[in-house]
mmCIF file of C-alpha atoms and ligand atoms in Angstrom:
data_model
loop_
_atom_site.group_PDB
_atom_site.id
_atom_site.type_symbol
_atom_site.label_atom_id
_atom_site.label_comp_id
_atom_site.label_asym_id
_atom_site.label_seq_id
_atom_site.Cartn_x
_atom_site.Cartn_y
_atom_site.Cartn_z
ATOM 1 C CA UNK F 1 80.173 45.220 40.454
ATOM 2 C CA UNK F 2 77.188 44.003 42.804
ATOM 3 C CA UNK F 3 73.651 44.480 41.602
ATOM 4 C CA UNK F 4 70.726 44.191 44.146
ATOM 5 C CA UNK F 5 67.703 42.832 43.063
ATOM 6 C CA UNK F 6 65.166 44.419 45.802
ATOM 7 C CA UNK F 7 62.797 41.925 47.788
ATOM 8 C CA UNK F 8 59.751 40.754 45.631
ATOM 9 C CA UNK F 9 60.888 42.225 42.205
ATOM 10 C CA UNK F 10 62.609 41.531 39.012
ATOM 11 C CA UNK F 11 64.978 43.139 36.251
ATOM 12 C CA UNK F 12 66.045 42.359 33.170
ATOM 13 C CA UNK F 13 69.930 41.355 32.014
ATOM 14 C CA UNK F 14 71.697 40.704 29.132
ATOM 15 C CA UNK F 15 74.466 38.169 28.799
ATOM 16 C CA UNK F 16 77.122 37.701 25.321
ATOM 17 C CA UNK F 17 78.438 34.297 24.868
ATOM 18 C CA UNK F 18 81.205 33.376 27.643
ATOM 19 C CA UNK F 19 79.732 35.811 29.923
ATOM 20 C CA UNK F 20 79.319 34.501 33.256
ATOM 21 C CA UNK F 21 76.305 35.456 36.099
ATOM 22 C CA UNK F 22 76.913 34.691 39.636
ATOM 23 C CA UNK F 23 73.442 34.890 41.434
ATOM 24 C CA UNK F 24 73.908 35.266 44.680
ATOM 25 C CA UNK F 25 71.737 34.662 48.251
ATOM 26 C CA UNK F 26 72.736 37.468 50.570
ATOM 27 C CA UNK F 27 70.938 36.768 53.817
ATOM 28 C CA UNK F 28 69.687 33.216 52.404
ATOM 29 C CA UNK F 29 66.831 31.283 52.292
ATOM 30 C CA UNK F 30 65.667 33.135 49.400
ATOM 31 C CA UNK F 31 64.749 31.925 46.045
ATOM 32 C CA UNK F 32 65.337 33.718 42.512
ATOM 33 C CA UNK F 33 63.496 33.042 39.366
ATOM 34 C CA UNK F 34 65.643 32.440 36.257
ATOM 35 C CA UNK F 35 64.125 32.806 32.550
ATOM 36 C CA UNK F 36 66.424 33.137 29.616
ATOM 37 C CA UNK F 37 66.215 34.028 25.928
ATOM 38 C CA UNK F 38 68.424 33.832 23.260
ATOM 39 C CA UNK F 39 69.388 37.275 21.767
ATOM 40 C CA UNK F 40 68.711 36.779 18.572
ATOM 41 C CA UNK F 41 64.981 35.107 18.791
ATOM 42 C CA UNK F 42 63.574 35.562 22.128
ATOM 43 C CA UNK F 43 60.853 32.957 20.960
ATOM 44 C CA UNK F 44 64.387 30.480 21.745
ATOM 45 C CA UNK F 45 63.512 29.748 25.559
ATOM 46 C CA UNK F 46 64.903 27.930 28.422
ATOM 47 C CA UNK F 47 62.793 24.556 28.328
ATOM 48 C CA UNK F 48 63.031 22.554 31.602
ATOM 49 C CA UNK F 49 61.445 19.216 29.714
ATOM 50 C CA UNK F 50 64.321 19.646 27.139
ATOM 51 C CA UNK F 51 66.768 20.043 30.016
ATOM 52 C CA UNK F 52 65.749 16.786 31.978
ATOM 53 C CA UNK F 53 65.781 14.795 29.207
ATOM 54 C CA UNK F 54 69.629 15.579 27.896
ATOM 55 C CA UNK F 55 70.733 15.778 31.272
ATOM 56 C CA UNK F 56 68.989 12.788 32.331
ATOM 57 C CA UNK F 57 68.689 14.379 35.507
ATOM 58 C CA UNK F 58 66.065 16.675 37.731
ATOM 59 C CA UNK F 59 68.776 17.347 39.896
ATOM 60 C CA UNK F 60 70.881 20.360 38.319
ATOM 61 C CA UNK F 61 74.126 21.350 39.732
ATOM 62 C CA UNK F 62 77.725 22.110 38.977
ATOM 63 C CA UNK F 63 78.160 20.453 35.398
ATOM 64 C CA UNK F 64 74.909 20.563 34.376
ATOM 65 C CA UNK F 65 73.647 22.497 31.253
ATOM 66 C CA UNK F 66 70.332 24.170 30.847
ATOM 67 C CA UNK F 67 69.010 23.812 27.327
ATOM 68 C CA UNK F 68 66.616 25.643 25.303
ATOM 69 C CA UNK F 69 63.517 24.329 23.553
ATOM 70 C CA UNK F 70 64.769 24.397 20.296
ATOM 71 C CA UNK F 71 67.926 21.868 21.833
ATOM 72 C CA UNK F 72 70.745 24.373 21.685
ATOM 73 C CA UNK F 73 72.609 24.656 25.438
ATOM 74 C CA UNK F 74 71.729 28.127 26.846
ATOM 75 C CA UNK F 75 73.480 28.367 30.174
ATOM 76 C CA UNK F 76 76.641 25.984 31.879
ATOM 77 C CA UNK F 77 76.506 25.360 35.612
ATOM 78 C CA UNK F 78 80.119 26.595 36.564
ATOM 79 C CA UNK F 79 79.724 26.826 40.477
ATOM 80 C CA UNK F 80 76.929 25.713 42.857
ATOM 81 C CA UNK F 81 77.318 25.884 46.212
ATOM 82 C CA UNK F 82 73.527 25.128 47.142
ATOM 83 C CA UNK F 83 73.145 22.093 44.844
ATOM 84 C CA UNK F 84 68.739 22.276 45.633
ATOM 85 C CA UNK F 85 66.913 24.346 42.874
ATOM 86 C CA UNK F 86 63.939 23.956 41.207
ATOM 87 C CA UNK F 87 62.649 23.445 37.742
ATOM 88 C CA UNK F 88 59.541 21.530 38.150
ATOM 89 C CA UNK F 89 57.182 24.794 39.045
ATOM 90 C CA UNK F 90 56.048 28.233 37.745
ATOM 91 C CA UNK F 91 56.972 31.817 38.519
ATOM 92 C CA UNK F 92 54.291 32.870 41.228
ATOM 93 C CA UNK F 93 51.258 34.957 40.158
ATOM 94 C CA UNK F 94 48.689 36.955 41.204
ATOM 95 C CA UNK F 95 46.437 33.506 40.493
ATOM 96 C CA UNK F 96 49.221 31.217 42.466
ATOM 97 C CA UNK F 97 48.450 33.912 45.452
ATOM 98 C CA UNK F 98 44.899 33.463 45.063
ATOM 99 C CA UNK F 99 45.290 29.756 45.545
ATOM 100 C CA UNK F 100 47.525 29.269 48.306
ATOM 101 C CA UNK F 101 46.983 32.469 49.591
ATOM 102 C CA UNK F 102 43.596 33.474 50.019
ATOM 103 C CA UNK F 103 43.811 35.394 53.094
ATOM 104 C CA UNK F 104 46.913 37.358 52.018
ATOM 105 C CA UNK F 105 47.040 40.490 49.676
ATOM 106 C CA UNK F 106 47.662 39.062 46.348
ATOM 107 C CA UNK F 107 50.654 40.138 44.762
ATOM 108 C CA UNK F 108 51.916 40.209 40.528
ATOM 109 C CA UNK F 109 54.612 37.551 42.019
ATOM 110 C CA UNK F 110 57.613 36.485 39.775
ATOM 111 C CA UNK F 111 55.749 36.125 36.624
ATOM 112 C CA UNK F 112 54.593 40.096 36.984
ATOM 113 C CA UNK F 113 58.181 41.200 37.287
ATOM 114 C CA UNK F 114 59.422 39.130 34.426
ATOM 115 C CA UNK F 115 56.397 40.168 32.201
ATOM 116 C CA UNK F 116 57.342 43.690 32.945
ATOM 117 C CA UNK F 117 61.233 43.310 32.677
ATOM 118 C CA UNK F 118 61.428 41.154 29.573
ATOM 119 C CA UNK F 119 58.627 43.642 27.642
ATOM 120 C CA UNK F 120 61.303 46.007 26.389
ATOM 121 C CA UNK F 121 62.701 42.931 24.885
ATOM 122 C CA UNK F 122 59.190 41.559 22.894
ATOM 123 C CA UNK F 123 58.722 39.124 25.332
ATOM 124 C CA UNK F 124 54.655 38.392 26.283
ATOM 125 C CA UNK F 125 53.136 36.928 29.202
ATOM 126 C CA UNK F 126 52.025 34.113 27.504
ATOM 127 C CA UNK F 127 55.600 33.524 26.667
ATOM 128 C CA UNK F 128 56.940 33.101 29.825
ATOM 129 C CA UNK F 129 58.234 29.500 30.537
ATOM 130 C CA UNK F 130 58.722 27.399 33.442
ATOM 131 C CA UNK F 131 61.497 29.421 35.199
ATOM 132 C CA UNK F 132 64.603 27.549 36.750
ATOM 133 C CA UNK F 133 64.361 28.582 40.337
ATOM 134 C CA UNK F 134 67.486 29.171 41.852
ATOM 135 C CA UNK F 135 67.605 27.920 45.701
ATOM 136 C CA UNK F 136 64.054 26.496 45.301
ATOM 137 C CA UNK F 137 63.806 23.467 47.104
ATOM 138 C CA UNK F 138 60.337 21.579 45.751
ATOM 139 C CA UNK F 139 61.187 17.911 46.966
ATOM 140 C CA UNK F 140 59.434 14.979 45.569
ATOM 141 C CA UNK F 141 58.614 12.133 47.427
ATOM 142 C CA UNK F 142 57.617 8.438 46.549
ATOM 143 C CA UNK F 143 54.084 8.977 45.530
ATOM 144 C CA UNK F 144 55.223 11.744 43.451
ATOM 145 C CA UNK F 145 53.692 13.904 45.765
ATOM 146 C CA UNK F 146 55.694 17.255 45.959
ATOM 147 C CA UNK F 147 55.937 19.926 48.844
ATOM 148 C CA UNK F 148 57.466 23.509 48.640
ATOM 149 C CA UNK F 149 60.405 23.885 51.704
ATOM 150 C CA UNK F 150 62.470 26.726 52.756
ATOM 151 C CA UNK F 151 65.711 26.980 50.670
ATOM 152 C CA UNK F 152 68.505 25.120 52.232
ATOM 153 C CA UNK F 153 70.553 28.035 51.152
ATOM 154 C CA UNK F 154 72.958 30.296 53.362
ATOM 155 C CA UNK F 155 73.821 33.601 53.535
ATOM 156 C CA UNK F 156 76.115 33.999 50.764
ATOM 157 C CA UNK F 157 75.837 31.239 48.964
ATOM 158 C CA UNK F 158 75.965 31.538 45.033
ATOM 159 C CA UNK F 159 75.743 29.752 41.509
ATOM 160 C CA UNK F 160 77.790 30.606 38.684
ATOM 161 C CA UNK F 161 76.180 30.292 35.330
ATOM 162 C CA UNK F 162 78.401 30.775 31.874
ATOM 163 C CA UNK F 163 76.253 31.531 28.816
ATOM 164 C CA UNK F 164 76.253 29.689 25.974
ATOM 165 C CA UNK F 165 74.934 32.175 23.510
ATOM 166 C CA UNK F 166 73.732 35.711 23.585
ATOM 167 C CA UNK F 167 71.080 35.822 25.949
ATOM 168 C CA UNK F 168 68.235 38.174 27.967
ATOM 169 C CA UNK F 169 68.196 37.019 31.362
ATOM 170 C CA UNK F 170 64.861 37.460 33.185
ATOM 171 C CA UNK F 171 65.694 37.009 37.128
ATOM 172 C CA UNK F 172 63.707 38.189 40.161
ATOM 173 C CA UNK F 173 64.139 38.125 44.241
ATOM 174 C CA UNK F 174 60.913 35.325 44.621
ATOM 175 C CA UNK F 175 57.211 36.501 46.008
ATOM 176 C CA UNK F 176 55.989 33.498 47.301
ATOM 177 C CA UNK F 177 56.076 32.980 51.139
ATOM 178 C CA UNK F 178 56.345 29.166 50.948
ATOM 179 C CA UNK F 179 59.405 29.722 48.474
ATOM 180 C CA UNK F 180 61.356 31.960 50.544
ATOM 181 C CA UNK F 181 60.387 30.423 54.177
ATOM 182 C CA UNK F 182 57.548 33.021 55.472
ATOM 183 C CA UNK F 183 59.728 36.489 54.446
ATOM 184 C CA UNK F 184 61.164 38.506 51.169
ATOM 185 C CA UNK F 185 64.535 38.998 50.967
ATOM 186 C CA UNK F 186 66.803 40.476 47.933
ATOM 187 C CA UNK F 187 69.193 38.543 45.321
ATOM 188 C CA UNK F 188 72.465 39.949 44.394
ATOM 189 C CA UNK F 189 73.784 39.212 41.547
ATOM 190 C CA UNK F 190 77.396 39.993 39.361
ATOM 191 C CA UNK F 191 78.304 39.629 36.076
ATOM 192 C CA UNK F 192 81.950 38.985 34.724
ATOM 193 C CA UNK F 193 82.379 39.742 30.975
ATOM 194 C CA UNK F 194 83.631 37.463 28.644
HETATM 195 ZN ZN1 ZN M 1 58.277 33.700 42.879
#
């Protein structure tokens, strides 16, 4: 079964071991936040510093695993069609809006919808890590200098992820206009069981 996450929000999900999530880009060019949690001790969180470092890599794709800061692997990557996400930045905010925004109604962003999904499960705003954002395409160039381009994503387009332990799954359809190329558009997303 389809789920729809609707343009600019965020829910909640829950994933057993083996479980697989497909997040999907209907219309594309639209980025979705990914948080995750293990189960059993939400304070177990998806660290992007721990994942570069095992997988020697900031470019994260089919094979790749994303690990949690306590150095346990969290999620596989089964499937990528994309092969551009991002785990360098932030969810957006209503302070990120404020700063690259200024003229534009400021809005709670990613990091508003995950503080309000992931609340049933304990989890605080100050908790929230560095999200891996799916279809996010932050490239970095010589000088280290990085810029925030449209997602190279197209409609349809997907990534399979296959969980590694029991997990709560923050993920949101992305805020930001730079992230999503000037408009907000929703994330589907599909779960297969075991
Ligand atoms: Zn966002």
């Amino acid at each position: 079964m389809m789920h729809r996450i609707e343009p600019r929000s965020g829910v909640a999900i829950e994933l057993a071991k083996g479980d697989r999530l497909i997040v999907i880009d209907p219309q594309g060019g639209q980025v979705s936040d990914l948080v995750a949690m293990s189960r059993a001790d939400v304070r177990e969180i998806i660290s992007n510093g721990r994942t570069f470092d095992y997988e020697e890599t900031t470019r994260l794709t089919t094979g790749a695993r994303l690990w949690s800061n306590r150095s346990n692997i969290m999620l596989d990557i089964e499937d990528d069609s994309v092969g551009v996400h991002d785990f360098l930045l932030t969810p957006c905010a209503k302070a990120t809006f404020r700063h690259f925004y200024p003229d534009k109604p400021v809005h709670r962003g990613c990091f508003g919808n995950l503080v309000e999904a992931l609340d049933q499960y304990g989890v605080r705003a100050d908790d929230i890590p560095t999200a891996f954002n799916v279809f996010m395409n932050v490239p970095v160039d010589r000088e280290g200098r990085l810029s925030v381009e449209p997602p190279v994503s197209k409609p349809g387009d997907h990534i399979r992820f296959r969980a590694h332990m029991d997990l709560v799954i923050g993920l949101t359809a992305c805020s930001a206009y730079a992230s999503n190329g000037g408009s907000f558009k929703p994330i589907d997303y599909r779960i297969e069981r075991g």
